[in-house]
PDB file of C-alpha atoms in Angstrom:
ATOM      1  CA  MET A   1     121.217 143.198 196.228  1.00 49.00           C
ATOM      2  CA  SER A   2     124.813 142.896 195.092  1.00 54.00           C
ATOM      3  CA  ARG A   3     125.595 142.585 191.396  1.00 54.00           C
ATOM      4  CA  THR A   4     126.760 138.970 191.926  1.00 52.00           C
ATOM      5  CA  LYS A   5     123.524 137.980 193.663  1.00 59.00           C
ATOM      6  CA  TRP A   6     121.544 139.707 190.928  1.00 53.00           C
ATOM      7  CA  TYR A   7     123.355 137.675 188.244  1.00 53.00           C
ATOM      8  CA  VAL A   8     122.721 134.429 190.189  1.00 50.00           C
ATOM      9  CA  ALA A   9     119.011 135.217 190.548  1.00 52.00           C
ATOM     10  CA  ALA A  10     118.695 136.100 186.862  1.00 51.00           C
ATOM     11  CA  ALA A  11     120.431 132.875 185.843  1.00 51.00           C
ATOM     12  CA  ALA A  12     118.072 130.883 188.059  1.00 50.00           C
ATOM     13  CA  LEU A  13     115.052 132.510 186.426  1.00 47.00           C
ATOM     14  CA  VAL A  14     116.404 131.673 182.962  1.00 45.00           C
ATOM     15  CA  VAL A  15     116.931 128.033 183.974  1.00 43.00           C
ATOM     16  CA  MET A  16     113.388 127.834 185.384  1.00 44.00           C
ATOM     17  CA  ALA A  17     111.933 129.337 182.192  1.00 45.00           C
ATOM     18  CA  LEU A  18     113.814 126.846 180.020  1.00 43.00           C
ATOM     19  CA  ALA A  19     112.615 124.002 182.218  1.00 41.00           C
ATOM     20  CA  VAL A  20     108.976 125.116 181.938  1.00 40.00           C
ATOM     21  CA  ALA A  21     109.301 125.485 178.158  1.00 42.00           C
ATOM     22  CA  GLY A  22     110.851 122.058 177.955  1.00 41.00           C
ATOM     23  CA  CYS A  23     108.019 120.546 179.965  1.00 39.00           C
ATOM     24  CA  GLN A  24     105.420 122.260 177.781  1.00 43.00           C
ATOM     25  CA  LYS A  25     107.158 121.043 174.607  1.00 44.00           C
ATOM     26  CA  GLU A  26     107.347 117.508 176.009  1.00 43.00           C
ATOM     27  CA  GLN A  27     103.641 117.685 176.977  1.00 44.00           C
ATOM     28  CA  THR A  28     102.706 118.839 173.457  1.00 43.00           C
ATOM     29  CA  ALA A  29     104.753 116.035 171.917  1.00 44.00           C
ATOM     30  CA  THR A  30     103.056 113.558 174.216  1.00 43.00           C
ATOM     31  CA  GLN A  31      99.605 114.839 173.265  1.00 48.00           C
ATOM     32  CA  GLU A  32     100.460 114.621 169.554  1.00 48.00           C
ATOM     33  CA  ALA A  33     101.755 111.078 170.034  1.00 46.00           C
ATOM     34  CA  GLN A  34      98.531 110.133 171.793  1.00 46.00           C
ATOM     35  CA  MET A  35      96.532 111.533 168.875  1.00 56.00           C
ATOM     36  CA  ALA A  36      98.596 109.696 166.266  1.00 57.00           C
ATOM     37  CA  ALA A  37      97.336 106.484 164.764  1.00 55.00           C
ATOM     38  CA  PRO A  38      98.588 103.350 166.490  1.00 60.00           C
ATOM     39  CA  ALA A  39     101.160 101.288 164.642  1.00 65.00           C
ATOM     40  CA  ALA A  40      99.381  99.276 161.962  1.00 64.00           C
ATOM     41  CA  PRO A  41      99.540  95.492 162.477  1.00 71.00           C
ATOM     42  CA  LYS A  42     100.280  93.197 159.550  1.00 79.00           C
ATOM     43  CA  ALA A  43      97.278  92.851 157.247  1.00 82.00           C
ATOM     44  CA  THR A  44      95.236  89.645 157.403  1.00 84.00           C
ATOM     45  CA  PRO A  45      95.526  87.739 154.091  1.00 83.00           C
ATOM     46  CA  ILE A  46      92.350  87.464 151.977  1.00 90.00           C
ATOM     47  CA  ASP A  47      92.001  84.887 149.208  1.00 90.00           C
ATOM     48  CA  PRO A  48      91.008  86.983 146.158  1.00 90.00           C
ATOM     49  CA  ALA A  49      89.525  83.888 144.503  1.00 93.00           C
ATOM     50  CA  THR A  50      86.762  83.707 147.116  1.00 96.00           C
ATOM     51  CA  VAL A  51      85.744  87.322 147.673  1.00 96.00           C
ATOM     52  CA  GLY A  52      82.220  88.518 147.040  1.00 97.00           C
ATOM     53  CA  SER A  53      80.292  91.767 147.041  1.00 98.00           C
ATOM     54  CA  VAL A  54      77.195  93.474 148.365  1.00 98.00           C
ATOM     55  CA  SER A  55      75.300  96.123 146.454  1.00 98.00           C
ATOM     56  CA  GLY A  56      71.934  97.821 146.560  1.00 97.00           C
ATOM     57  CA  THR A  57      69.966 101.029 146.453  1.00 97.00           C
ATOM     58  CA  VAL A  58      69.185 103.500 149.217  1.00 96.00           C
ATOM     59  CA  LYS A  59      65.597 104.718 148.965  1.00 95.00           C
ATOM     60  CA  PHE A  60      63.771 107.699 150.423  1.00 93.00           C
ATOM     61  CA  GLU A  61      60.075 107.414 151.299  1.00 92.00           C
ATOM     62  CA  GLY A  62      57.825 110.414 151.286  1.00 87.00           C
ATOM     63  CA  THR A  63      58.395 113.959 150.142  1.00 85.00           C
ATOM     64  CA  PRO A  64      61.945 115.175 150.679  1.00 81.00           C
ATOM     65  CA  PRO A  65      62.359 118.524 152.422  1.00 81.00           C
ATOM     66  CA  LYS A  66      62.669 121.444 150.074  1.00 80.00           C
ATOM     67  CA  ALA A  67      66.297 122.309 149.475  1.00 78.00           C
ATOM     68  CA  VAL A  68      67.354 125.571 151.090  1.00 80.00           C
ATOM     69  CA  ARG A  69      68.756 128.132 148.674  1.00 84.00           C
ATOM     70  CA  ILE A  70      72.283 129.301 149.461  1.00 84.00           C
ATOM     71  CA  ASP A  71      73.078 133.013 149.360  1.00 85.00           C
ATOM     72  CA  MET A  72      76.639 133.402 148.041  1.00 86.00           C
ATOM     73  CA  SER A  73      76.402 137.170 147.574  1.00 84.00           C
ATOM     74  CA  GLN A  74      78.919 137.795 150.367  1.00 85.00           C
ATOM     75  CA  ASP A  75      81.695 136.494 148.093  1.00 90.00           C
ATOM     76  CA  PRO A  76      81.456 137.374 144.360  1.00 86.00           C
ATOM     77  CA  ALA A  77      84.161 134.777 143.587  1.00 89.00           C
ATOM     78  CA  CYS A  78      81.837 132.046 144.845  1.00 88.00           C
ATOM     79  CA  LYS A  79      78.914 133.204 142.764  1.00 75.00           C
ATOM     80  CA  ALA A  80      81.103 133.446 139.657  1.00 75.00           C
ATOM     81  CA  THR A  81      82.381 129.863 139.864  1.00 71.00           C
ATOM     82  CA  ALA A  82      79.319 128.111 141.264  1.00 64.00           C
ATOM     83  CA  THR A  83      77.858 125.440 139.024  1.00 66.00           C
ATOM     84  CA  GLY A  84      74.432 123.923 139.325  1.00 64.00           C
ATOM     85  CA  PRO A  85      71.726 125.067 141.711  1.00 63.00           C
ATOM     86  CA  ALA A  86      73.003 126.847 144.805  1.00 70.00           C
ATOM     87  CA  THR A  87      71.000 124.799 147.257  1.00 73.00           C
ATOM     88  CA  SER A  88      71.776 122.830 150.409  1.00 74.00           C
ATOM     89  CA  GLU A  89      72.815 119.170 150.175  1.00 73.00           C
ATOM     90  CA  VAL A  90      71.291 117.951 153.442  1.00 76.00           C
ATOM     91  CA  VAL A  91      68.789 115.564 151.816  1.00 79.00           C
ATOM     92  CA  VAL A  92      69.389 114.850 148.129  1.00 81.00           C
ATOM     93  CA  ALA A  93      66.632 112.563 146.886  1.00 75.00           C
ATOM     94  CA  ASP A  94      65.556 112.117 143.295  1.00 83.00           C
ATOM     95  CA  LYS A  95      62.750 109.788 142.186  1.00 84.00           C
ATOM     96  CA  GLY A  96      62.868 108.067 145.547  1.00 89.00           C
ATOM     97  CA  ASN A  97      66.627 107.436 145.493  1.00 93.00           C
ATOM     98  CA  LEU A  98      68.756 108.889 148.270  1.00 94.00           C
ATOM     99  CA  ALA A  99      72.298 110.140 147.643  1.00 95.00           C
ATOM    100  CA  ASN A 100      75.178 110.811 150.047  1.00 95.00           C
ATOM    101  CA  VAL A 101      74.542 107.828 152.326  1.00 97.00           C
ATOM    102  CA  PHE A 102      77.647 106.181 153.786  1.00 98.00           C
ATOM    103  CA  VAL A 103      77.278 102.390 153.579  1.00 98.00           C
ATOM    104  CA  TYR A 104      79.842 100.230 155.341  1.00 98.00           C
ATOM    105  CA  VAL A 105      80.534  96.899 157.039  1.00 98.00           C
ATOM    106  CA  LYS A 106      79.732  97.582 160.674  1.00 98.00           C
ATOM    107  CA  GLU A 107      80.265  94.081 162.072  1.00 98.00           C
ATOM    108  CA  GLY A 108      81.580  90.720 160.892  1.00 97.00           C
ATOM    109  CA  LEU A 109      85.202  91.344 160.041  1.00 96.00           C
ATOM    110  CA  GLY A 110      86.377  90.064 163.426  1.00 92.00           C
ATOM    111  CA  ASP A 111      90.026  90.685 164.176  1.00 91.00           C
ATOM    112  CA  ARG A 112      91.073  91.091 160.551  1.00 93.00           C
ATOM    113  CA  THR A 113      93.427  93.951 159.869  1.00 94.00           C
ATOM    114  CA  PHE A 114      93.992  95.793 156.602  1.00 95.00           C
ATOM    115  CA  ASP A 115      96.749  97.791 154.950  1.00 95.00           C
ATOM    116  CA  VAL A 116      96.162 101.519 154.715  1.00 96.00           C
ATOM    117  CA  PRO A 117      95.887 102.427 151.007  1.00 96.00           C
ATOM    118  CA  LYS A 118      98.707 104.499 149.583  1.00 96.00           C
ATOM    119  CA  GLU A 119      96.242 106.233 147.269  1.00 97.00           C
ATOM    120  CA  LYS A 120      95.076 109.640 148.444  1.00 98.00           C
ATOM    121  CA  VAL A 121      91.422 110.569 148.830  1.00 98.00           C
ATOM    122  CA  THR A 122      90.672 114.013 147.426  1.00 98.00           C
ATOM    123  CA  ILE A 123      88.421 116.792 148.680  1.00 98.00           C
ATOM    124  CA  ASP A 124      88.038 119.706 146.284  1.00 97.00           C
ATOM    125  CA  GLN A 125      86.652 123.133 147.087  1.00 96.00           C
ATOM    126  CA  HIS A 126      85.036 124.371 143.890  1.00 92.00           C
ATOM    127  CA  GLY A 127      82.201 126.826 143.459  1.00 91.00           C
ATOM    128  CA  CYS A 128      82.451 127.337 147.208  1.00 93.00           C
ATOM    129  CA  ARG A 129      81.186 123.831 147.831  1.00 92.00           C
ATOM    130  CA  TYR A 130      82.949 120.722 149.066  1.00 95.00           C
ATOM    131  CA  HIS A 131      83.251 117.889 146.566  1.00 95.00           C
ATOM    132  CA  PRO A 132      82.271 115.285 147.566  1.00 97.00           C
ATOM    133  CA  HIS A 133      79.673 116.127 150.177  1.00 95.00           C
ATOM    134  CA  VAL A 134      80.139 112.743 151.921  1.00 97.00           C
ATOM    135  CA  MET A 135      83.225 110.558 151.701  1.00 98.00           C
ATOM    136  CA  GLY A 136      84.873 107.552 153.338  1.00 98.00           C
ATOM    137  CA  VAL A 137      88.505 107.028 154.196  1.00 98.00           C
ATOM    138  CA  MET A 138      90.529 104.497 156.156  1.00 98.00           C
ATOM    139  CA  ALA A 139      92.150 105.615 159.396  1.00 97.00           C
ATOM    140  CA  GLY A 140      95.629 106.873 158.563  1.00 96.00           C
ATOM    141  CA  GLN A 141      94.937 107.250 154.830  1.00 98.00           C
ATOM    142  CA  THR A 142      96.046 110.554 153.316  1.00 98.00           C
ATOM    143  CA  VAL A 143      93.340 113.068 152.448  1.00 98.00           C
ATOM    144  CA  GLU A 144      94.381 115.619 149.840  1.00 98.00           C
ATOM    145  CA  ILE A 145      92.516 118.932 150.028  1.00 98.00           C
ATOM    146  CA  LEU A 146      92.383 121.204 146.981  1.00 98.00           C
ATOM    147  CA  ASN A 147      91.185 124.763 146.574  1.00 97.00           C
ATOM    148  CA  SER A 148      90.110 125.229 142.960  1.00 95.00           C
ATOM    149  CA  ASP A 149      88.326 128.481 143.753  1.00 94.00           C
ATOM    150  CA  ASP A 150      89.469 132.082 143.319  1.00 94.00           C
ATOM    151  CA  THR A 151      88.849 132.789 146.960  1.00 96.00           C
ATOM    152  CA  THR A 152      90.378 131.761 150.271  1.00 96.00           C
ATOM    153  CA  HIS A 153      88.815 128.914 152.164  1.00 97.00           C
ATOM    154  CA  ASN A 154      89.200 127.823 155.755  1.00 95.00           C
ATOM    155  CA  ILE A 155      89.017 124.068 156.290  1.00 97.00           C
ATOM    156  CA  HIS A 156      87.839 123.178 159.775  1.00 97.00           C
ATOM    157  CA  PRO A 157      87.073 119.550 160.761  1.00 98.00           C
ATOM    158  CA  THR A 158      85.182 119.356 164.056  1.00 97.00           C
ATOM    159  CA  PRO A 159      85.471 115.765 165.347  1.00 97.00           C
ATOM    160  CA  ALA A 160      83.554 114.535 168.369  1.00 97.00           C
ATOM    161  CA  ALA A 161      85.455 115.181 171.585  1.00 94.00           C
ATOM    162  CA  ALA A 162      85.548 111.484 172.491  1.00 94.00           C
ATOM    163  CA  SER A 163      86.682 110.311 169.049  1.00 94.00           C
ATOM    164  CA  GLY A 164      90.389 110.920 169.560  1.00 94.00           C
ATOM    165  CA  ASN A 165      90.641 112.719 166.221  1.00 97.00           C
ATOM    166  CA  ARG A 166      92.349 116.098 166.232  1.00 94.00           C
ATOM    167  CA  GLU A 167      90.439 119.285 165.456  1.00 97.00           C
ATOM    168  CA  TRP A 168      92.297 121.693 163.210  1.00 96.00           C
ATOM    169  CA  ASN A 169      91.533 124.874 161.351  1.00 96.00           C
ATOM    170  CA  GLU A 170      93.627 125.942 158.386  1.00 97.00           C
ATOM    171  CA  SER A 171      93.302 128.580 155.672  1.00 96.00           C
ATOM    172  CA  GLN A 172      94.009 127.773 152.033  1.00 97.00           C
ATOM    173  CA  ALA A 173      94.597 130.541 149.504  1.00 97.00           C
ATOM    174  CA  PRO A 174      93.125 130.419 145.970  1.00 96.00           C
ATOM    175  CA  LYS A 175      94.768 127.693 143.852  1.00 94.00           C
ATOM    176  CA  ALA A 176      97.231 127.050 146.687  1.00 96.00           C
ATOM    177  CA  ALA A 177      99.218 123.845 147.016  1.00 97.00           C
ATOM    178  CA  PRO A 178      97.095 120.933 148.276  1.00 98.00           C
ATOM    179  CA  LEU A 179      96.914 120.251 151.993  1.00 97.00           C
ATOM    180  CA  GLU A 180      97.520 116.690 153.125  1.00 97.00           C
ATOM    181  CA  LYS A 181      95.883 115.443 156.318  1.00 97.00           C
ATOM    182  CA  THR A 182      94.957 112.176 158.009  1.00 97.00           C
ATOM    183  CA  PHE A 183      92.375 111.100 160.563  1.00 97.00           C
ATOM    184  CA  ALA A 184      93.746 108.660 163.104  1.00 96.00           C
ATOM    185  CA  ARG A 185      90.604 107.212 164.664  1.00 96.00           C
ATOM    186  CA  GLU A 186      87.304 105.733 163.544  1.00 97.00           C
ATOM    187  CA  GLU A 187      84.492 108.250 163.380  1.00 98.00           C
ATOM    188  CA  LEU A 188      81.276 108.495 161.375  1.00 98.00           C
ATOM    189  CA  MET A 189      79.900 111.690 159.865  1.00 98.00           C
ATOM    190  CA  LEU A 190      82.782 113.852 161.068  1.00 98.00           C
ATOM    191  CA  PRO A 191      81.722 117.395 160.077  1.00 97.00           C
ATOM    192  CA  VAL A 192      84.037 119.628 158.048  1.00 98.00           C
ATOM    193  CA  LYS A 193      83.127 123.279 157.613  1.00 97.00           C
ATOM    194  CA  CYS A 194      84.569 126.450 156.117  1.00 96.00           C
ATOM    195  CA  ASN A 195      84.737 129.368 158.511  1.00 94.00           C
ATOM    196  CA  GLN A 196      84.808 131.812 155.585  1.00 93.00           C
ATOM    197  CA  HIS A 197      81.655 130.497 153.902  1.00 95.00           C
ATOM    198  CA  PRO A 198      79.115 129.231 156.472  1.00 92.00           C
ATOM    199  CA  TRP A 199      77.095 127.195 153.955  1.00 92.00           C
ATOM    200  CA  MET A 200      80.088 124.979 153.110  1.00 94.00           C
ATOM    201  CA  LYS A 201      79.865 121.676 154.951  1.00 95.00           C
ATOM    202  CA  MET A 202      80.765 118.059 154.263  1.00 97.00           C
ATOM    203  CA  TYR A 203      81.205 114.818 156.227  1.00 97.00           C
ATOM    204  CA  VAL A 204      84.171 112.451 156.473  1.00 98.00           C
ATOM    205  CA  ASN A 205      83.645 108.843 157.596  1.00 98.00           C
ATOM    206  CA  VAL A 206      86.739 107.153 159.025  1.00 98.00           C
ATOM    207  CA  VAL A 207      86.828 103.358 159.347  1.00 98.00           C
ATOM    208  CA  LYS A 208      89.480 100.676 159.892  1.00 96.00           C
ATOM    209  CA  HIS A 209      88.789  98.671 156.738  1.00 97.00           C
ATOM    210  CA  PRO A 210      88.229  99.277 153.009  1.00 97.00           C
ATOM    211  CA  PHE A 211      84.658  97.942 152.827  1.00 98.00           C
ATOM    212  CA  PHE A 212      82.517 101.029 152.364  1.00 98.00           C
ATOM    213  CA  ALA A 213      80.788 103.096 149.680  1.00 98.00           C
ATOM    214  CA  VAL A 214      78.703 106.258 149.332  1.00 98.00           C
ATOM    215  CA  SER A 215      75.379 106.134 147.509  1.00 97.00           C
ATOM    216  CA  GLY A 216      75.341 108.064 144.262  1.00 96.00           C
ATOM    217  CA  ALA A 217      72.686 110.326 142.797  1.00 92.00           C
ATOM    218  CA  ASP A 218      70.696 107.227 141.807  1.00 94.00           C
ATOM    219  CA  GLY A 219      70.943 105.838 145.359  1.00 96.00           C
ATOM    220  CA  THR A 220      73.081 102.867 144.361  1.00 97.00           C
ATOM    221  CA  PHE A 221      76.192 101.581 146.127  1.00 98.00           C
ATOM    222  CA  GLU A 222      78.519  98.584 145.848  1.00 98.00           C
ATOM    223  CA  ILE A 223      81.079  97.146 148.263  1.00 98.00           C
ATOM    224  CA  LYS A 224      83.529  94.761 146.623  1.00 97.00           C
ATOM    225  CA  GLY A 225      86.229  92.368 147.780  1.00 97.00           C
ATOM    226  CA  LEU A 226      84.479  91.007 150.889  1.00 97.00           C
ATOM    227  CA  PRO A 227      85.753  87.670 152.175  1.00 96.00           C
ATOM    228  CA  PRO A 228      83.030  85.058 152.805  1.00 97.00           C
ATOM    229  CA  GLY A 229      81.245  85.648 156.093  1.00 97.00           C
ATOM    230  CA  GLU A 230      78.247  87.029 157.951  1.00 98.00           C
ATOM    231  CA  TYR A 231      78.113  90.796 158.081  1.00 98.00           C
ATOM    232  CA  THR A 232      76.091  93.652 159.451  1.00 98.00           C
ATOM    233  CA  ILE A 233      75.861  96.338 156.787  1.00 98.00           C
ATOM    234  CA  ALA A 234      75.024  99.854 158.000  1.00 98.00           C
ATOM    235  CA  ALA A 235      73.771 102.850 156.032  1.00 98.00           C
ATOM    236  CA  VAL A 236      74.321 106.235 157.688  1.00 98.00           C
ATOM    237  CA  HIS A 237      72.832 109.564 156.631  1.00 95.00           C
ATOM    238  CA  GLU A 238      73.865 112.927 158.062  1.00 95.00           C
ATOM    239  CA  LYS A 239      70.287 113.812 159.124  1.00 92.00           C
ATOM    240  CA  LEU A 240      68.229 110.630 158.800  1.00 93.00           C
ATOM    241  CA  GLY A 241      70.310 108.401 161.069  1.00 95.00           C
ATOM    242  CA  GLU A 242      71.453 104.803 160.663  1.00 97.00           C
ATOM    243  CA  GLN A 243      69.889 101.605 159.385  1.00 97.00           C
ATOM    244  CA  THR A 244      71.412  98.124 159.448  1.00 98.00           C
ATOM    245  CA  THR A 245      70.799  94.804 157.761  1.00 98.00           C
ATOM    246  CA  LYS A 246      72.552  91.438 157.843  1.00 98.00           C
ATOM    247  CA  VAL A 247      73.952  89.572 154.853  1.00 98.00           C
ATOM    248  CA  THR A 248      75.795  86.277 154.505  1.00 98.00           C
ATOM    249  CA  ILE A 249      78.282  86.111 151.672  1.00 97.00           C
ATOM    250  CA  GLY A 250      79.592  82.803 150.399  1.00 97.00           C
ATOM    251  CA  PRO A 251      82.610  82.365 148.129  1.00 97.00           C
ATOM    252  CA  LYS A 252      82.283  84.586 145.022  1.00 96.00           C
ATOM    253  CA  GLU A 253      78.711  85.529 145.926  1.00 97.00           C
ATOM    254  CA  ALA A 254      77.127  88.862 145.077  1.00 98.00           C
ATOM    255  CA  LYS A 255      74.419  89.795 147.555  1.00 97.00           C
ATOM    256  CA  THR A 256      72.060  92.753 147.758  1.00 97.00           C
ATOM    257  CA  ALA A 257      71.140  94.979 150.668  1.00 97.00           C
ATOM    258  CA  GLU A 258      68.353  97.530 150.446  1.00 96.00           C
ATOM    259  CA  PHE A 259      67.783 100.506 152.718  1.00 97.00           C
ATOM    260  CA  SER A 260      64.858 102.899 152.939  1.00 96.00           C
ATOM    261  CA  PHE A 261      64.776 106.122 154.939  1.00 95.00           C
ATOM    262  CA  LYS A 262      61.721 108.177 155.781  1.00 89.00           C
ATOM    263  CA  GLY A 263      61.571 111.916 156.007  1.00 78.00           C
ATOM    264  CA  GLN A 264      61.395 113.425 159.462  1.00 62.00           C
TER     265      GLN A 264
END
C-alpha cells in the first residue's frame, strides 16, 4: 500500500471511530432524557380554607418477629459510632404499634397536579445505619444524602426494572459533601443498600403528590392539607404488604383511618 493510500485509510478509520463515539454519546443522552422526569404541569389550585386531614395509628397483631442482631465487627468505625441496639429494622413494633409504615393517598386525587417542593429530604448515614429507615418523597424532589460516619459508605438504590427510575451506585467518604439525587418516577418501597455494610438498608417511596406520611415509633401518622373528596388511603410495609381503606373528607374535616397488620 502506498503512503497516500495508507493515510486515506487511516483518516477513514478515524472518521468512523468519531461517528461511532458520537452515536454512543447521542444514545446515552437519549437514555438519560428518557429517564428524566417529565416536565411538570402547572399545579392545580387548592383552597386552603377547605382542606382537611386524615390521621390514625398502624397496629401490629400478634408477636413480632425477634429482631436480628447486627454484627458490625467488620468495621470498627461502625461499632464506635453506633447508638441504640444494633438490631434489624424489618419489623419495629412496640406495644402493638407498628413503625416505618408508608401511608399515602393511593386514589382520589384525579388529575390534580402539584408543585415539587423546593425543600430537600435528607438521608443520613450515622452509626452505619440509614436514617430514616423509610421515607417518602415527591418525584423530582431533591434528596440530600449525608455521611456522618467515620467510614466510607456506598449508596446503591435498586429500583424495579419497570419503574423507570435509574439505578446508581456511588461511594461517599467520611464527612464528605452531601450527595444530591432525585427519583423521576413513582415507586413504592424502592430499596437502598450500602455495598460496604450489608446490613444497611432503607426504603424510599416516590409519589406524585405531597399527601403521605410514615408511621412513627408509636404507630401514628397524619396527612394534612387534603382537599375535600373521597380517597383510598394505603398503608405499605416493607415485609407485611399493603392495606387500604376509604375515607371521605368534607371541608375542614379531620378523619381517621386505622390499619392493622398481622405477623407472617
